[in-house]
Each structure stands twice: as C-alpha cells, then as structure tokens.
Amino acid sequence: MNPYLKAMRMERWPRSLAIFSGVAAFFFLYRVEISSIPVLLLIGKSLAVFLLTWAISTANYIINEIADAPFDIHHPSKCNRPLVKGEIKKIPFLLYGIMLSLASLFLAYFFFSFPFFLSLLVLLIAGFIYNIKPIRAKDIPFLDSISESANNPIRFLIGWFAFSSPHLFPPLSLLMSWWIFGNFLMISKRLSEFRLLKDKAENYRSSLSKYTTKSLIFGIVLSVIFFFVGYFIFAFSYKLQSFIYFSPLVVFYFFLIFWKTLKEKEAMEEPETLLKHSKFTLYTFFLIFLFCFSYFIDTIGQ
C-alpha cells in the first residue's frame, strides 16, 4: 500500500459507521419520518454522510499521526507507522488533512443543516484537543479516555442531524450512555497498554505513568455503572421494555470485553481488534439484531 494511504489509516473506515447509531436512534424514536423518505434518497444521503464523516475522521488520524510520531517509536507496533519510519513527508501529509477537512465542511455547510455542519466541525476540533498542545488531552489521565470517547456521541449527533430537523435533539440519557460506553472501551485499552507495555508505557503515553491497575479498574467499574444509569433512564423514559429485558445480555457484553482485555497477551492497539475473535463478533451482531428487533416489539411511550 502507498505509505501516504497507509498513514491515513484507511482500514479504520468502519469507525465512521458509528454515525448509523444516531440515524437508527432517530428513526426508532420518530418512526413516521422514515416512511416519508424515498428509499434511494435514504441510501444516497446515508452514503454522503458516511463519506463526510470519514473525511473528517481521516483528517484527525493525520493530526494524530503527526503529533504522535515522537511517541509511537516506543510502541511495539506503532513504531512501524510510515511517518515514524520516514516513508512520508510531514508537509504534504498535512496538506491532505487540510484538503479533506475543508472539502467535508464545505459540503456539509451547503447541503445539510447547521447542526449537522456543527457536529462535523466539533469532530474535527475534538481531534485537535486530543492530540495537540497546549491541551493535548491524551496526556492527562482519565481525560484522555473521556476526550477520545467523545467521538462516540459526536458521531451519533452527525447521524442524528443528517435526518432530524435542527430543533430535535436526541435524549441526553442515550447520548450519555453512548459516550460512556466509548469511555469504557478506552479505559480498557489503557489497562491493556499499562499491563503489557510495562517499562515503555510512560515513554509511549505519558498519562500511563499516572495510572495504577486499581485506578484503571475503578474507572472501568464507574463507566459500567454510569452507562447503565443512562441506559435505564432512557429505557424507562420511553417505556422500552425490551431494553430492560436485554440488559443482562448487555452486562455480559461488558464482562466479555473486560475479560478479553485481561486475557490478551499483546497490548490492545484499538478496541475494534476484539472483533477479530469470531465468537465475540457473533455476540456483537446478536446484540445488534436484538435491538433492531425491539423496533417491532416496543411502542414508544406505551
């Protein structure tokens, strides 16, 4: 693969599929809306939204690649990234990111609602906050996981406002749960790095020097608790009985992720690598199917 394309982390395009959680939530709560949209328009608009989100996400990966190059050399796999190995030049690479950002924001501004444009812009800004000084949130313990997982609710909002009218905002309880689920994944990733990078952990990510195994596990437990607070508030607010029935299966899903984090013999580079395990992937799709099925068995508010 061309080193510039490799450095843009093209293989991470599935992350932009997170926008469809927002799309699904909107049509789940406002069911009459989906019947008024022609199928071809629904597909075309969804594809356009996905591409715009992918462009901003890729720009953020470019920012991350440049900002993290001095630290990635201490990571067992990230030391092979093209910029670290000197296979690409920084300035042309940065220009790619600027062009992608401007093109995406331009199209969003002129063809979608202002809240949609603003959500895309916030996704880009989140990348700056996470990667670049003076803030560089990724170097601050727990703020690193909170700021990185903020991409979850931002992508949710992108999907939501792709079809929602500007004055309709998603339930805060649902948005909070989606954010905290991402935070749970990120803290699990930190625990994996902390355990397995050992002496090199601090050189790779300075926040790891301020963590302990106990503090990370405590953060994981808190994330699970707050996730289910938001989850049950949402379920009871809209009288979604199936969500309540499915909750033990969701608890087991959290347990699986935590167990696999402890079991892995290599530092977890990204949470989605868990999907390489066929049984875990099968269970993930089983849960997705159940929540899709709840569309047909739950009547909102009844």
PDB file of C-alpha atoms in Angstrom:
ATOM      1  CA  MET A   1       0.000   0.000   0.000  1.00  0.00           C
ATOM      2  CA  ASN A   2       1.117   3.554  -0.702  1.00  0.00           C
ATOM      3  CA  PRO A   3       2.699   4.840   2.551  1.00  0.00           C
ATOM      4  CA  TYR A   4       0.547   8.003   2.485  1.00  0.00           C
ATOM      5  CA  LEU A   5      -2.622   5.941   2.250  1.00  0.00           C
ATOM      6  CA  LYS A   6      -1.353   3.621   4.963  1.00  0.00           C
ATOM      7  CA  ALA A   7      -0.624   6.587   7.240  1.00  0.00           C
ATOM      8  CA  MET A   8      -4.192   7.843   6.716  1.00  0.00           C
ATOM      9  CA  ARG A   9      -5.358   4.580   8.372  1.00  0.00           C
ATOM     10  CA  MET A  10      -7.807   3.688   5.648  1.00  0.00           C
ATOM     11  CA  GLU A  11      -8.548   0.401   7.393  1.00  0.00           C
ATOM     12  CA  ARG A  12     -10.342   2.307  10.159  1.00  0.00           C
ATOM     13  CA  TRP A  13     -13.228   3.352   7.919  1.00  0.00           C
ATOM     14  CA  PRO A  14     -15.626   1.112   9.936  1.00  0.00           C
ATOM     15  CA  ARG A  15     -15.394   3.594  12.838  1.00  0.00           C
ATOM     16  CA  SER A  16     -17.406   6.074  10.802  1.00  0.00           C
ATOM     17  CA  LEU A  17     -20.240   3.535  10.783  1.00  0.00           C
ATOM     18  CA  ALA A  18     -20.916   4.817  14.324  1.00  0.00           C
ATOM     19  CA  ILE A  19     -22.970   7.593  12.703  1.00  0.00           C
ATOM     20  CA  PHE A  20     -25.644   4.993  11.978  1.00  0.00           C
ATOM     21  CA  SER A  21     -26.300   4.641  15.708  1.00  0.00           C
ATOM     22  CA  GLY A  22     -27.611   8.208  15.525  1.00  0.00           C
ATOM     23  CA  VAL A  23     -29.559   7.506  12.335  1.00  0.00           C
ATOM     24  CA  ALA A  24     -31.103   4.377  13.867  1.00  0.00           C
ATOM     25  CA  ALA A  25     -31.976   6.178  17.122  1.00  0.00           C
ATOM     26  CA  PHE A  26     -33.726   8.986  15.233  1.00  0.00           C
ATOM     27  CA  PHE A  27     -35.868   6.642  13.163  1.00  0.00           C
ATOM     28  CA  PHE A  28     -36.516   4.452  16.226  1.00  0.00           C
ATOM     29  CA  LEU A  29     -37.914   7.408  18.185  1.00  0.00           C
ATOM     30  CA  TYR A  30     -39.537   9.251  15.268  1.00  0.00           C
ATOM     31  CA  ARG A  31     -40.878   6.343  13.251  1.00  0.00           C
ATOM     32  CA  VAL A  32     -43.188   8.270  10.990  1.00  0.00           C
ATOM     33  CA  GLU A  33     -40.220  10.116   9.483  1.00  0.00           C
ATOM     34  CA  ILE A  34     -38.737   7.064   7.760  1.00  0.00           C
ATOM     35  CA  SER A  35     -41.933   6.415   5.803  1.00  0.00           C
ATOM     36  CA  SER A  36     -41.755   9.876   4.229  1.00  0.00           C
ATOM     37  CA  ILE A  37     -38.236   9.426   2.780  1.00  0.00           C
ATOM     38  CA  PRO A  38     -37.800   7.637  -0.592  1.00  0.00           C
ATOM     39  CA  VAL A  39     -35.520   4.604  -0.320  1.00  0.00           C
ATOM     40  CA  LEU A  40     -32.987   5.903  -2.860  1.00  0.00           C
ATOM     41  CA  LEU A  41     -32.763   9.246  -1.050  1.00  0.00           C
ATOM     42  CA  LEU A  42     -32.282   7.455   2.272  1.00  0.00           C
ATOM     43  CA  ILE A  43     -29.437   5.348   0.858  1.00  0.00           C
ATOM     44  CA  GLY A  44     -27.813   8.240  -1.025  1.00  0.00           C
ATOM     45  CA  LYS A  45     -27.944  10.610   1.929  1.00  0.00           C
ATOM     46  CA  SER A  46     -26.602   7.948   4.303  1.00  0.00           C
ATOM     47  CA  LEU A  47     -23.677   7.280   1.964  1.00  0.00           C
ATOM     48  CA  ALA A  48     -22.913  11.009   1.662  1.00  0.00           C
ATOM     49  CA  VAL A  49     -22.999  11.448   5.440  1.00  0.00           C
ATOM     50  CA  PHE A  50     -20.709   8.461   5.905  1.00  0.00           C
ATOM     51  CA  LEU A  51     -18.158   9.858   3.407  1.00  0.00           C
ATOM     52  CA  LEU A  52     -18.176  13.310   5.011  1.00  0.00           C
ATOM     53  CA  THR A  53     -17.630  11.764   8.439  1.00  0.00           C
ATOM     54  CA  TRP A  54     -14.892   9.515   7.073  1.00  0.00           C
ATOM     55  CA  ALA A  55     -13.099  12.557   5.609  1.00  0.00           C
ATOM     56  CA  ILE A  56     -13.073  14.397   8.959  1.00  0.00           C
ATOM     57  CA  SER A  57     -12.048  11.223  10.814  1.00  0.00           C
ATOM     58  CA  THR A  58      -9.183  10.699   8.362  1.00  0.00           C
ATOM     59  CA  ALA A  59      -8.059  14.302   8.887  1.00  0.00           C
ATOM     60  CA  ASN A  60      -7.978  13.571  12.622  1.00  0.00           C
ATOM     61  CA  TYR A  61      -5.863  10.464  12.001  1.00  0.00           C
ATOM     62  CA  ILE A  62      -3.431  12.630  10.055  1.00  0.00           C
ATOM     63  CA  ILE A  63      -3.235  15.039  13.007  1.00  0.00           C
ATOM     64  CA  ASN A  64      -2.685  12.083  15.326  1.00  0.00           C
ATOM     65  CA  GLU A  65      -0.003  10.566  13.089  1.00  0.00           C
ATOM     66  CA  ILE A  66       1.983  13.809  13.042  1.00  0.00           C
ATOM     67  CA  ALA A  67       1.545  14.692  16.722  1.00  0.00           C
ATOM     68  CA  ASP A  68       2.316  11.175  17.984  1.00  0.00           C
ATOM     69  CA  ALA A  69       5.314  10.353  15.805  1.00  0.00           C
ATOM     70  CA  PRO A  70       7.863  11.095  18.602  1.00  0.00           C
ATOM     71  CA  PHE A  71       5.983   8.761  20.978  1.00  0.00           C
ATOM     72  CA  ASP A  72       4.978   5.956  18.603  1.00  0.00           C
ATOM     73  CA  ILE A  73       8.608   4.886  18.339  1.00  0.00           C
ATOM     74  CA  HIS A  74       8.232   3.392  21.837  1.00  0.00           C
ATOM     75  CA  HIS A  75       5.204   1.257  20.885  1.00  0.00           C
ATOM     76  CA  PRO A  76       5.842  -2.325  19.661  1.00  0.00           C
ATOM     77  CA  SER A  77       3.584  -1.997  16.595  1.00  0.00           C
ATOM     78  CA  LYS A  78       3.052   1.739  16.103  1.00  0.00           C
ATOM     79  CA  CYS A  79       6.795   2.210  15.618  1.00  0.00           C
ATOM     80  CA  ASN A  80       6.194   0.814  12.115  1.00  0.00           C
ATOM     81  CA  ARG A  81       3.933   3.683  11.060  1.00  0.00           C
ATOM     82  CA  PRO A  82       5.080   5.381   7.832  1.00  0.00           C
ATOM     83  CA  LEU A  83       5.857   8.789   9.353  1.00  0.00           C
ATOM     84  CA  VAL A  84       7.888   7.249  12.182  1.00  0.00           C
ATOM     85  CA  LYS A  85       9.885   5.207   9.630  1.00  0.00           C
ATOM     86  CA  GLY A  86      10.458   8.256   7.424  1.00  0.00           C
ATOM     87  CA  GLU A  87       8.496   6.871   4.465  1.00  0.00           C
ATOM     88  CA  ILE A  88       6.404  10.027   4.058  1.00  0.00           C
ATOM     89  CA  LYS A  89       6.960  13.767   4.419  1.00  0.00           C
ATOM     90  CA  LYS A  90       5.095  15.784   7.031  1.00  0.00           C
ATOM     91  CA  ILE A  91       4.042  18.856   4.982  1.00  0.00           C
ATOM     92  CA  PRO A  92       2.353  17.062   2.032  1.00  0.00           C
ATOM     93  CA  PHE A  93       0.694  14.736   4.529  1.00  0.00           C
ATOM     94  CA  LEU A  94      -0.655  17.693   6.495  1.00  0.00           C
ATOM     95  CA  LEU A  95      -1.975  19.265   3.287  1.00  0.00           C
ATOM     96  CA  TYR A  96      -4.010  16.114   2.610  1.00  0.00           C
ATOM     97  CA  GLY A  97      -5.649  16.553   6.007  1.00  0.00           C
ATOM     98  CA  ILE A  98      -6.442  20.227   5.408  1.00  0.00           C
ATOM     99  CA  MET A  99      -7.960  19.494   1.984  1.00  0.00           C
ATOM    100  CA  LEU A 100     -10.137  16.687   3.365  1.00  0.00           C
ATOM    101  CA  SER A 101     -11.347  18.869   6.235  1.00  0.00           C
ATOM    102  CA  LEU A 102     -12.221  21.871   4.075  1.00  0.00           C
ATOM    103  CA  ALA A 103     -13.988  19.782   1.439  1.00  0.00           C
ATOM    104  CA  SER A 104     -16.067  17.939   4.025  1.00  0.00           C
ATOM    105  CA  LEU A 105     -17.049  21.069   5.958  1.00  0.00           C
ATOM    106  CA  PHE A 106     -17.869  22.973   2.744  1.00  0.00           C
ATOM    107  CA  LEU A 107     -20.238  20.255   1.526  1.00  0.00           C
ATOM    108  CA  ALA A 108     -21.812  19.867   4.965  1.00  0.00           C
ATOM    109  CA  TYR A 109     -22.462  23.607   5.253  1.00  0.00           C
ATOM    110  CA  PHE A 110     -24.157  23.969   1.885  1.00  0.00           C
ATOM    111  CA  PHE A 111     -26.076  20.687   1.640  1.00  0.00           C
ATOM    112  CA  PHE A 112     -27.035  19.821   5.236  1.00  0.00           C
ATOM    113  CA  SER A 113     -28.443  21.522   8.311  1.00  0.00           C
ATOM    114  CA  PHE A 114     -26.362  23.792  10.519  1.00  0.00           C
ATOM    115  CA  PRO A 115     -26.411  21.333  13.495  1.00  0.00           C
ATOM    116  CA  PHE A 116     -25.035  18.662  11.144  1.00  0.00           C
ATOM    117  CA  PHE A 117     -22.254  21.002   9.976  1.00  0.00           C
ATOM    118  CA  LEU A 118     -21.522  21.971  13.577  1.00  0.00           C
ATOM    119  CA  SER A 119     -21.299  18.313  14.634  1.00  0.00           C
ATOM    120  CA  LEU A 120     -18.732  17.616  11.906  1.00  0.00           C
ATOM    121  CA  LEU A 121     -16.757  20.695  12.944  1.00  0.00           C
ATOM    122  CA  VAL A 122     -16.785  19.570  16.591  1.00  0.00           C
ATOM    123  CA  LEU A 123     -15.472  16.154  15.490  1.00  0.00           C
ATOM    124  CA  LEU A 124     -12.506  17.919  13.876  1.00  0.00           C
ATOM    125  CA  ILE A 125     -11.947  20.185  16.895  1.00  0.00           C
ATOM    126  CA  ALA A 126     -12.049  17.152  19.194  1.00  0.00           C
ATOM    127  CA  GLY A 127      -9.060  15.771  17.280  1.00  0.00           C
ATOM    128  CA  PHE A 128      -7.089  18.958  17.961  1.00  0.00           C
ATOM    129  CA  ILE A 129      -7.986  18.935  21.671  1.00  0.00           C
ATOM    130  CA  TYR A 130      -6.978  15.298  21.994  1.00  0.00           C
ATOM    131  CA  ASN A 131      -3.694  15.461  20.074  1.00  0.00           C
ATOM    132  CA  ILE A 132      -2.230  18.967  20.123  1.00  0.00           C
ATOM    133  CA  LYS A 133      -0.708  21.118  22.851  1.00  0.00           C
ATOM    134  CA  PRO A 134      -1.342  23.164  24.924  1.00  0.00           C
ATOM    135  CA  ILE A 135      -4.210  20.871  25.922  1.00  0.00           C
ATOM    136  CA  ARG A 136      -3.262  17.503  24.396  1.00  0.00           C
ATOM    137  CA  ALA A 137      -5.891  15.688  26.452  1.00  0.00           C
ATOM    138  CA  LYS A 138      -4.371  12.297  25.687  1.00  0.00           C
ATOM    139  CA  ASP A 139      -1.554  13.076  28.158  1.00  0.00           C
ATOM    140  CA  ILE A 140      -3.942  13.706  31.077  1.00  0.00           C
ATOM    141  CA  PRO A 141      -5.123  10.596  32.952  1.00  0.00           C
ATOM    142  CA  PHE A 142      -8.824   9.795  32.512  1.00  0.00           C
ATOM    143  CA  LEU A 143      -9.323  12.983  30.498  1.00  0.00           C
ATOM    144  CA  ASP A 144      -7.574  11.052  27.721  1.00  0.00           C
ATOM    145  CA  SER A 145     -10.264   8.358  27.677  1.00  0.00           C
ATOM    146  CA  ILE A 146     -13.103  10.854  28.154  1.00  0.00           C
ATOM    147  CA  SER A 147     -11.943  13.097  25.298  1.00  0.00           C
ATOM    148  CA  GLU A 148     -11.188  10.231  22.912  1.00  0.00           C
ATOM    149  CA  SER A 149     -14.530   8.564  23.587  1.00  0.00           C
ATOM    150  CA  ALA A 150     -16.272  11.894  22.924  1.00  0.00           C
ATOM    151  CA  ASN A 151     -16.071  10.852  19.260  1.00  0.00           C
ATOM    152  CA  ASN A 152     -18.876   8.395  20.055  1.00  0.00           C
ATOM    153  CA  PRO A 153     -21.606  10.966  20.875  1.00  0.00           C
ATOM    154  CA  ILE A 154     -20.284  13.362  18.219  1.00  0.00           C
ATOM    155  CA  ARG A 155     -20.656  10.716  15.502  1.00  0.00           C
ATOM    156  CA  PHE A 156     -24.055   9.884  16.974  1.00  0.00           C
ATOM    157  CA  LEU A 157     -25.104  13.532  16.555  1.00  0.00           C
ATOM    158  CA  ILE A 158     -23.811  13.565  12.978  1.00  0.00           C
ATOM    159  CA  GLY A 159     -26.052  10.626  12.128  1.00  0.00           C
ATOM    160  CA  TRP A 160     -28.991  12.074  14.063  1.00  0.00           C
ATOM    161  CA  PHE A 161     -28.881  15.527  12.436  1.00  0.00           C
ATOM    162  CA  ALA A 162     -28.406  14.019   8.975  1.00  0.00           C
ATOM    163  CA  PHE A 163     -32.158  13.297   9.030  1.00  0.00           C
ATOM    164  CA  SER A 164     -33.545  15.172  12.032  1.00  0.00           C
ATOM    165  CA  SER A 165     -34.862  18.703  11.858  1.00  0.00           C
ATOM    166  CA  PRO A 166     -32.495  21.184  13.582  1.00  0.00           C
ATOM    167  CA  HIS A 167     -34.726  21.693  16.634  1.00  0.00           C
ATOM    168  CA  LEU A 168     -34.905  17.995  17.608  1.00  0.00           C
ATOM    169  CA  PHE A 169     -32.158  16.892  19.982  1.00  0.00           C
ATOM    170  CA  PRO A 170     -31.571  13.251  20.999  1.00  0.00           C
ATOM    171  CA  PRO A 171     -32.264  12.108  24.580  1.00  0.00           C
ATOM    172  CA  LEU A 172     -29.384  13.112  26.832  1.00  0.00           C
ATOM    173  CA  SER A 173     -29.560   9.767  28.651  1.00  0.00           C
ATOM    174  CA  LEU A 174     -28.966   7.880  25.392  1.00  0.00           C
ATOM    175  CA  LEU A 175     -26.177  10.238  24.368  1.00  0.00           C
ATOM    176  CA  MET A 176     -24.527   9.854  27.783  1.00  0.00           C
ATOM    177  CA  SER A 177     -24.655   6.055  27.608  1.00  0.00           C
ATOM    178  CA  TRP A 178     -23.112   6.024  24.141  1.00  0.00           C
ATOM    179  CA  TRP A 179     -20.327   8.326  25.346  1.00  0.00           C
ATOM    180  CA  ILE A 180     -19.640   6.271  28.473  1.00  0.00           C
ATOM    181  CA  PHE A 181     -19.585   3.019  26.519  1.00  0.00           C
ATOM    182  CA  GLY A 182     -16.745   4.539  24.467  1.00  0.00           C
ATOM    183  CA  ASN A 183     -15.048   5.627  27.693  1.00  0.00           C
ATOM    184  CA  PHE A 184     -15.267   2.049  28.986  1.00  0.00           C
ATOM    185  CA  LEU A 185     -13.543   0.819  25.810  1.00  0.00           C
ATOM    186  CA  MET A 186     -10.815   3.445  26.067  1.00  0.00           C
ATOM    187  CA  ILE A 187     -10.040   2.736  29.741  1.00  0.00           C
ATOM    188  CA  SER A 188      -9.919  -0.972  28.905  1.00  0.00           C
ATOM    189  CA  LYS A 189      -7.407  -0.114  26.199  1.00  0.00           C
ATOM    190  CA  ARG A 190      -5.345   1.884  28.736  1.00  0.00           C
ATOM    191  CA  LEU A 191      -5.373  -1.084  31.114  1.00  0.00           C
ATOM    192  CA  SER A 192      -4.092  -3.308  28.323  1.00  0.00           C
ATOM    193  CA  GLU A 193      -1.301  -0.840  27.496  1.00  0.00           C
ATOM    194  CA  PHE A 194      -0.425  -0.353  31.166  1.00  0.00           C
ATOM    195  CA  ARG A 195      -0.149  -4.105  31.772  1.00  0.00           C
ATOM    196  CA  LEU A 196       1.742  -5.132  28.678  1.00  0.00           C
ATOM    197  CA  LEU A 197       3.966  -2.195  27.665  1.00  0.00           C
ATOM    198  CA  LYS A 198       5.406  -2.092  31.202  1.00  0.00           C
ATOM    199  CA  ASP A 199       8.635  -0.028  31.300  1.00  0.00           C
ATOM    200  CA  LYS A 200       7.956   1.515  27.883  1.00  0.00           C
ATOM    201  CA  ALA A 201       4.421   2.596  28.798  1.00  0.00           C
ATOM    202  CA  GLU A 202       5.400   6.043  30.089  1.00  0.00           C
ATOM    203  CA  ASN A 203       7.563   6.790  27.037  1.00  0.00           C
ATOM    204  CA  TYR A 204       4.705   5.894  24.697  1.00  0.00           C
ATOM    205  CA  ARG A 205       1.919   7.684  26.590  1.00  0.00           C
ATOM    206  CA  SER A 206       2.774   9.973  29.497  1.00  0.00           C
ATOM    207  CA  SER A 207      -0.652   9.582  31.119  1.00  0.00           C
ATOM    208  CA  LEU A 208       0.141   5.909  31.748  1.00  0.00           C
ATOM    209  CA  SER A 209       2.745   6.921  34.320  1.00  0.00           C
ATOM    210  CA  LYS A 210      -0.050   8.391  36.448  1.00  0.00           C
ATOM    211  CA  TYR A 211      -2.320   5.343  36.306  1.00  0.00           C
ATOM    212  CA  THR A 212      -2.343   2.301  38.545  1.00  0.00           C
ATOM    213  CA  THR A 213      -4.058  -1.022  37.929  1.00  0.00           C
ATOM    214  CA  LYS A 214      -6.535  -0.192  40.705  1.00  0.00           C
ATOM    215  CA  SER A 215      -7.371   3.258  39.329  1.00  0.00           C
ATOM    216  CA  LEU A 216      -7.954   1.842  35.847  1.00  0.00           C
ATOM    217  CA  ILE A 217     -10.210  -0.943  37.132  1.00  0.00           C
ATOM    218  CA  PHE A 218     -12.059   1.630  39.249  1.00  0.00           C
ATOM    219  CA  GLY A 219     -12.540   3.746  36.119  1.00  0.00           C
ATOM    220  CA  ILE A 220     -13.889   0.712  34.260  1.00  0.00           C
ATOM    221  CA  VAL A 221     -16.364  -0.069  37.061  1.00  0.00           C
ATOM    222  CA  LEU A 222     -17.554   3.556  37.196  1.00  0.00           C
ATOM    223  CA  SER A 223     -18.017   3.568  33.424  1.00  0.00           C
ATOM    224  CA  VAL A 224     -20.197   0.459  33.587  1.00  0.00           C
ATOM    225  CA  ILE A 225     -22.311   1.948  36.403  1.00  0.00           C
ATOM    226  CA  PHE A 226     -22.860   5.293  34.645  1.00  0.00           C
ATOM    227  CA  PHE A 227     -23.571   3.541  31.357  1.00  0.00           C
ATOM    228  CA  PHE A 228     -26.432   1.599  32.907  1.00  0.00           C
ATOM    229  CA  VAL A 229     -27.737   4.690  34.716  1.00  0.00           C
ATOM    230  CA  GLY A 230     -28.189   6.371  31.329  1.00  0.00           C
ATOM    231  CA  TYR A 231     -29.374   3.143  29.716  1.00  0.00           C
ATOM    232  CA  PHE A 232     -32.171   2.569  32.243  1.00  0.00           C
ATOM    233  CA  ILE A 233     -33.197   6.237  32.329  1.00  0.00           C
ATOM    234  CA  PHE A 234     -33.644   6.066  28.552  1.00  0.00           C
ATOM    235  CA  ALA A 235     -35.467   2.716  28.699  1.00  0.00           C
ATOM    236  CA  PHE A 236     -37.882   3.790  31.446  1.00  0.00           C
ATOM    237  CA  SER A 237     -38.443   7.258  29.956  1.00  0.00           C
ATOM    238  CA  TYR A 238     -39.669   5.764  26.684  1.00  0.00           C
ATOM    239  CA  LYS A 239     -41.124   2.605  28.281  1.00  0.00           C
ATOM    240  CA  LEU A 240     -38.878   0.326  26.238  1.00  0.00           C
ATOM    241  CA  GLN A 241     -39.491  -3.000  27.933  1.00  0.00           C
ATOM    242  CA  SER A 242     -37.245  -4.945  25.559  1.00  0.00           C
ATOM    243  CA  PHE A 243     -34.266  -2.781  26.569  1.00  0.00           C
ATOM    244  CA  ILE A 244     -34.856  -3.786  30.177  1.00  0.00           C
ATOM    245  CA  TYR A 245     -35.167  -7.476  29.230  1.00  0.00           C
ATOM    246  CA  PHE A 246     -31.950  -7.306  27.190  1.00  0.00           C
ATOM    247  CA  SER A 247     -29.923  -5.617  29.945  1.00  0.00           C
ATOM    248  CA  PRO A 248     -28.386  -8.864  31.373  1.00  0.00           C
ATOM    249  CA  LEU A 249     -27.055  -9.623  27.888  1.00  0.00           C
ATOM    250  CA  VAL A 250     -25.502  -6.154  27.746  1.00  0.00           C
ATOM    251  CA  VAL A 251     -23.899  -6.705  31.169  1.00  0.00           C
ATOM    252  CA  PHE A 252     -22.387  -9.928  29.826  1.00  0.00           C
ATOM    253  CA  TYR A 253     -21.062  -7.987  26.802  1.00  0.00           C
ATOM    254  CA  PHE A 254     -19.196  -5.608  29.115  1.00  0.00           C
ATOM    255  CA  PHE A 255     -17.811  -8.592  31.005  1.00  0.00           C
ATOM    256  CA  LEU A 256     -16.582 -10.173  27.755  1.00  0.00           C
ATOM    257  CA  ILE A 257     -14.692  -7.021  26.782  1.00  0.00           C
ATOM    258  CA  PHE A 258     -13.095  -6.724  30.218  1.00  0.00           C
ATOM    259  CA  TRP A 259     -12.176 -10.415  30.281  1.00  0.00           C
ATOM    260  CA  LYS A 260     -10.610 -10.268  26.817  1.00  0.00           C
ATOM    261  CA  THR A 261      -8.673  -7.147  27.799  1.00  0.00           C
ATOM    262  CA  LEU A 262      -7.068  -9.072  30.663  1.00  0.00           C
ATOM    263  CA  LYS A 263      -6.572 -12.226  28.630  1.00  0.00           C
ATOM    264  CA  GLU A 264      -4.788 -10.713  25.621  1.00  0.00           C
ATOM    265  CA  LYS A 265      -1.025 -11.255  25.556  1.00  0.00           C
ATOM    266  CA  GLU A 266      -0.334  -8.146  23.462  1.00  0.00           C
ATOM    267  CA  ALA A 267      -1.281  -4.535  24.115  1.00  0.00           C
ATOM    268  CA  MET A 268      -4.665  -3.815  22.568  1.00  0.00           C
ATOM    269  CA  GLU A 269      -3.915  -1.321  19.814  1.00  0.00           C
ATOM    270  CA  GLU A 270      -7.574  -0.448  19.216  1.00  0.00           C
ATOM    271  CA  PRO A 271     -10.816  -1.786  20.773  1.00  0.00           C
ATOM    272  CA  GLU A 272     -12.146  -2.979  17.409  1.00  0.00           C
ATOM    273  CA  THR A 273      -9.374  -5.582  17.294  1.00  0.00           C
ATOM    274  CA  LEU A 274     -11.621  -7.562  19.643  1.00  0.00           C
ATOM    275  CA  LEU A 275     -13.811  -8.206  16.595  1.00  0.00           C
ATOM    276  CA  LYS A 276     -11.065 -10.461  15.236  1.00  0.00           C
ATOM    277  CA  HIS A 277     -12.417 -13.076  17.642  1.00  0.00           C
ATOM    278  CA  SER A 278     -15.254 -14.823  15.812  1.00  0.00           C
ATOM    279  CA  LYS A 279     -17.325 -15.635  18.899  1.00  0.00           C
ATOM    280  CA  PHE A 280     -17.098 -12.079  20.175  1.00  0.00           C
ATOM    281  CA  THR A 281     -18.096 -10.751  16.750  1.00  0.00           C
ATOM    282  CA  LEU A 282     -21.033 -13.149  16.612  1.00  0.00           C
ATOM    283  CA  TYR A 283     -22.244 -11.993  20.019  1.00  0.00           C
ATOM    284  CA  THR A 284     -21.874  -8.343  18.976  1.00  0.00           C
ATOM    285  CA  PHE A 285     -24.084  -8.876  15.928  1.00  0.00           C
ATOM    286  CA  PHE A 286     -26.528 -10.871  18.047  1.00  0.00           C
ATOM    287  CA  LEU A 287     -26.967  -7.846  20.350  1.00  0.00           C
ATOM    288  CA  ILE A 288     -27.351  -5.510  17.372  1.00  0.00           C
ATOM    289  CA  PHE A 289     -30.039  -7.816  15.971  1.00  0.00           C
ATOM    290  CA  LEU A 290     -31.920  -7.828  19.282  1.00  0.00           C
ATOM    291  CA  PHE A 291     -32.005  -4.052  19.498  1.00  0.00           C
ATOM    292  CA  CYS A 292     -33.089  -3.817  15.861  1.00  0.00           C
ATOM    293  CA  PHE A 293     -35.841  -6.340  16.632  1.00  0.00           C
ATOM    294  CA  SER A 294     -37.023  -4.150  19.524  1.00  0.00           C
ATOM    295  CA  TYR A 295     -38.205  -1.677  16.853  1.00  0.00           C
ATOM    296  CA  PHE A 296     -41.025  -4.103  16.100  1.00  0.00           C
ATOM    297  CA  ILE A 297     -41.913  -5.165  19.650  1.00  0.00           C
ATOM    298  CA  ASP A 298     -41.732  -1.833  21.524  1.00  0.00           C
ATOM    299  CA  THR A 299     -44.174   1.012  21.093  1.00  0.00           C
ATOM    300  CA  ILE A 300     -42.592   4.277  22.187  1.00  0.00           C
ATOM    301  CA  GLY A 301     -44.043   5.578  25.417  1.00  0.00           C
ATOM    302  CA  GLN A 302     -46.567   2.756  25.878  1.00  0.00           C
TER     303      GLN A 302
END
